[in-house]
Amino acid sequence: MENHIKQKGSWFCGVTRDDNDMFNLIKNIDEANFYAYIIHDNDDTSDHIHYILNVAGSRSIKSIGEMLDVNPQYIQVCKQVKGYARYLLHKDDPDKYQYSPENVFTSDIDRYLGFITNSTSNVTDLFDDYQKVVYGRLSTYEFIEKYR
């Protein structure tokens, strides 16, 4: 577990079911550059909070645990930011309760909504579509509408 705590990143995510950790998370999360969290209270398990946050520079999981006053055992470096942002709502798991974006507490709702839309687009898709515009296989209007 010690190696896990030493991992560094600028995006972190996690889940906590501990009442004290949930309280501390809500109290301290605004220290992050960006955050989004949701209370999952309609799942088949006890109430819990899923969260994602971004901090300036590279930080260790241990330092994020200290910042939030949350057990670092339940924090991880978030490598799939869009995927985890979508998981807050169970957007890609139709068998689970579908939470609404209105249930998400976030420092920037527009940024959060950007994460959960167009989930399949990535840099490769963007480049491929740009090439289609250059060679006349996709109109400029269609390109703009797709990536708006």
mmCIF file of C-alpha atoms in Angstrom:
data_model
loop_
_atom_site.group_PDB
_atom_site.id
_atom_site.type_symbol
_atom_site.label_atom_id
_atom_site.label_comp_id
_atom_site.label_asym_id
_atom_site.label_seq_id
_atom_site.Cartn_x
_atom_site.Cartn_y
_atom_site.Cartn_z
ATOM 1 C CA MET A 1 0.000 0.000 0.000
ATOM 2 C CA GLU A 2 2.916 2.385 0.617
ATOM 3 C CA ASN A 3 3.757 2.466 -3.118
ATOM 4 C CA HIS A 4 0.138 3.395 -3.840
ATOM 5 C CA ILE A 5 0.359 6.369 -1.502
ATOM 6 C CA LYS A 6 3.560 7.595 -3.195
ATOM 7 C CA GLN A 7 1.951 7.694 -6.660
ATOM 8 C CA LYS A 8 1.774 11.219 -8.041
ATOM 9 C CA GLY A 9 -0.611 13.027 -10.323
ATOM 10 C CA SER A 10 -2.706 16.127 -10.707
ATOM 11 C CA TRP A 11 -6.055 14.334 -11.165
ATOM 12 C CA PHE A 12 -7.386 12.192 -8.335
ATOM 13 C CA CYS A 13 -10.582 10.290 -7.742
ATOM 14 C CA GLY A 14 -12.050 8.025 -5.155
ATOM 15 C CA VAL A 15 -14.957 6.847 -3.122
ATOM 16 C CA THR A 16 -15.623 6.971 0.579
ATOM 17 C CA ARG A 17 -18.294 5.392 2.735
ATOM 18 C CA ASP A 18 -16.905 6.508 6.080
ATOM 19 C CA ASP A 19 -19.096 9.248 7.601
ATOM 20 C CA ASN A 20 -16.099 11.179 8.944
ATOM 21 C CA ASP A 21 -14.254 11.021 5.604
ATOM 22 C CA MET A 22 -17.421 12.133 3.763
ATOM 23 C CA PHE A 23 -17.749 15.123 6.096
ATOM 24 C CA ASN A 24 -14.052 16.028 5.715
ATOM 25 C CA LEU A 25 -14.192 15.651 1.938
ATOM 26 C CA ILE A 26 -17.133 18.035 1.615
ATOM 27 C CA LYS A 27 -15.502 20.483 4.034
ATOM 28 C CA ASN A 28 -12.079 20.555 2.334
ATOM 29 C CA ILE A 29 -12.559 19.743 -1.348
ATOM 30 C CA ASP A 30 -12.798 23.394 -2.351
ATOM 31 C CA GLU A 31 -9.002 23.574 -1.924
ATOM 32 C CA ALA A 32 -8.740 21.811 -5.308
ATOM 33 C CA ASN A 33 -8.529 23.702 -8.634
ATOM 34 C CA PHE A 34 -11.495 21.694 -9.892
ATOM 35 C CA TYR A 35 -13.727 19.196 -8.158
ATOM 36 C CA ALA A 36 -16.926 17.285 -8.682
ATOM 37 C CA TYR A 37 -18.570 14.910 -6.265
ATOM 38 C CA ILE A 38 -21.863 13.138 -5.842
ATOM 39 C CA ILE A 39 -23.577 11.342 -3.011
ATOM 40 C CA HIS A 40 -24.721 7.938 -4.235
ATOM 41 C CA ASP A 41 -27.799 7.359 -2.128
ATOM 42 C CA ASN A 42 -29.824 5.281 -4.603
ATOM 43 C CA ASP A 43 -27.396 2.402 -5.089
ATOM 44 C CA ASP A 44 -27.858 -1.051 -3.610
ATOM 45 C CA THR A 45 -25.193 -0.275 -0.996
ATOM 46 C CA SER A 46 -24.851 2.171 1.869
ATOM 47 C CA ASP A 47 -24.621 5.860 1.008
ATOM 48 C CA HIS A 48 -21.211 6.895 -0.297
ATOM 49 C CA ILE A 49 -19.491 9.725 -2.145
ATOM 50 C CA HIS A 50 -17.628 9.455 -5.442
ATOM 51 C CA TYR A 51 -15.352 12.354 -6.284
ATOM 52 C CA ILE A 52 -12.860 13.637 -8.808
ATOM 53 C CA LEU A 53 -10.509 16.548 -8.336
ATOM 54 C CA ASN A 54 -7.631 18.371 -9.964
ATOM 55 C CA VAL A 55 -4.798 20.105 -8.140
ATOM 56 C CA ALA A 56 -1.959 22.320 -9.326
ATOM 57 C CA GLY A 57 1.269 20.491 -10.050
ATOM 58 C CA SER A 58 2.038 16.901 -9.279
ATOM 59 C CA ARG A 59 1.004 15.733 -5.819
ATOM 60 C CA SER A 60 1.134 12.421 -3.996
ATOM 61 C CA ILE A 61 -1.923 10.517 -2.889
ATOM 62 C CA LYS A 62 -0.731 10.955 0.676
ATOM 63 C CA SER A 63 -0.670 14.762 0.301
ATOM 64 C CA ILE A 64 -4.177 14.737 -1.183
ATOM 65 C CA GLY A 65 -5.344 12.645 1.771
ATOM 66 C CA GLU A 66 -3.831 15.227 4.105
ATOM 67 C CA MET A 67 -5.396 18.121 2.158
ATOM 68 C CA LEU A 68 -8.847 16.534 2.316
ATOM 69 C CA ASP A 69 -8.357 14.948 5.753
ATOM 70 C CA VAL A 70 -9.473 11.673 4.126
ATOM 71 C CA ASN A 71 -7.937 8.211 4.400
ATOM 72 C CA PRO A 72 -5.513 8.033 1.420
ATOM 73 C CA GLN A 73 -6.244 4.315 1.057
ATOM 74 C CA TYR A 74 -9.394 5.258 -0.873
ATOM 75 C CA ILE A 75 -7.786 7.832 -3.179
ATOM 76 C CA GLN A 76 -6.281 6.993 -6.546
ATOM 77 C CA VAL A 77 -4.577 8.837 -9.374
ATOM 78 C CA CYS A 78 -7.286 9.310 -11.977
ATOM 79 C CA LYS A 79 -6.059 8.248 -15.398
ATOM 80 C CA GLN A 80 -9.454 8.318 -17.147
ATOM 81 C CA VAL A 81 -10.900 11.686 -16.108
ATOM 82 C CA LYS A 82 -13.833 11.628 -18.554
ATOM 83 C CA GLY A 83 -14.666 8.042 -17.688
ATOM 84 C CA TYR A 84 -14.685 8.709 -13.967
ATOM 85 C CA ALA A 85 -16.663 11.932 -14.423
ATOM 86 C CA ARG A 86 -19.255 9.878 -16.313
ATOM 87 C CA TYR A 87 -19.186 7.204 -13.591
ATOM 88 C CA LEU A 88 -20.410 9.755 -11.053
ATOM 89 C CA LEU A 89 -23.750 9.525 -12.893
ATOM 90 C CA HIS A 90 -23.475 5.832 -13.906
ATOM 91 C CA LYS A 91 -23.785 7.231 -17.422
ATOM 92 C CA ASP A 92 -22.233 4.173 -19.080
ATOM 93 C CA ASP A 93 -23.885 1.556 -16.852
ATOM 94 C CA PRO A 94 -27.618 1.459 -17.654
ATOM 95 C CA ASP A 95 -28.208 -1.344 -15.123
ATOM 96 C CA LYS A 96 -27.356 1.030 -12.269
ATOM 97 C CA TYR A 97 -29.392 3.958 -10.978
ATOM 98 C CA GLN A 98 -28.930 6.920 -13.350
ATOM 99 C CA TYR A 99 -28.038 10.042 -11.389
ATOM 100 C CA SER A 100 -28.660 13.481 -12.843
ATOM 101 C CA PRO A 101 -25.941 16.111 -13.370
ATOM 102 C CA GLU A 102 -28.078 18.254 -11.056
ATOM 103 C CA ASN A 103 -26.998 15.925 -8.208
ATOM 104 C CA VAL A 104 -23.302 16.714 -8.757
ATOM 105 C CA PHE A 105 -21.594 19.305 -6.574
ATOM 106 C CA THR A 106 -18.834 20.915 -8.622
ATOM 107 C CA SER A 107 -16.602 23.945 -8.741
ATOM 108 C CA ASP A 108 -17.318 24.390 -12.470
ATOM 109 C CA ILE A 109 -20.506 22.898 -13.916
ATOM 110 C CA ASP A 110 -19.602 23.806 -17.510
ATOM 111 C CA ARG A 111 -16.288 21.992 -17.252
ATOM 112 C CA TYR A 112 -17.976 18.984 -15.657
ATOM 113 C CA LEU A 113 -20.633 18.848 -18.375
ATOM 114 C CA GLY A 114 -17.825 18.980 -20.931
ATOM 115 C CA PHE A 115 -16.323 15.849 -19.389
ATOM 116 C CA ILE A 116 -19.550 13.856 -19.553
ATOM 117 C CA THR A 117 -20.483 14.756 -23.140
ATOM 118 C CA ASN A 118 -18.772 13.579 -26.316
ATOM 119 C CA SER A 119 -17.115 10.802 -24.319
ATOM 120 C CA THR A 120 -15.979 8.944 -27.408
ATOM 121 C CA SER A 121 -14.125 11.849 -28.965
ATOM 122 C CA ASN A 122 -10.402 12.004 -28.402
ATOM 123 C CA VAL A 123 -7.390 13.561 -30.098
ATOM 124 C CA THR A 124 -7.252 10.801 -32.726
ATOM 125 C CA ASP A 125 -10.924 11.332 -33.609
ATOM 126 C CA LEU A 126 -10.365 15.074 -33.787
ATOM 127 C CA PHE A 127 -7.389 14.687 -36.116
ATOM 128 C CA ASP A 128 -9.235 12.169 -38.314
ATOM 129 C CA ASP A 129 -12.223 14.493 -38.612
ATOM 130 C CA TYR A 130 -9.942 17.443 -39.361
ATOM 131 C CA GLN A 131 -8.431 15.418 -42.217
ATOM 132 C CA LYS A 132 -11.964 14.723 -43.490
ATOM 133 C CA VAL A 133 -12.626 18.487 -43.562
ATOM 134 C CA VAL A 134 -9.352 19.117 -45.438
ATOM 135 C CA TYR A 135 -10.261 16.492 -48.059
ATOM 136 C CA GLY A 136 -13.916 17.522 -48.329
ATOM 137 C CA ARG A 137 -15.444 14.421 -46.737
ATOM 138 C CA LEU A 138 -16.834 16.406 -43.786
ATOM 139 C CA SER A 139 -18.184 19.937 -43.888
ATOM 140 C CA THR A 140 -16.837 22.653 -41.643
ATOM 141 C CA TYR A 141 -20.336 22.986 -40.175
ATOM 142 C CA GLU A 142 -20.489 19.254 -39.311
ATOM 143 C CA PHE A 143 -17.038 19.458 -37.725
ATOM 144 C CA ILE A 144 -17.997 22.445 -35.565
ATOM 145 C CA GLU A 145 -21.271 20.840 -34.499
ATOM 146 C CA LYS A 146 -19.502 17.619 -33.516
ATOM 147 C CA TYR A 147 -16.857 19.319 -31.348
ATOM 148 C CA ARG A 148 -18.893 22.213 -29.976
#
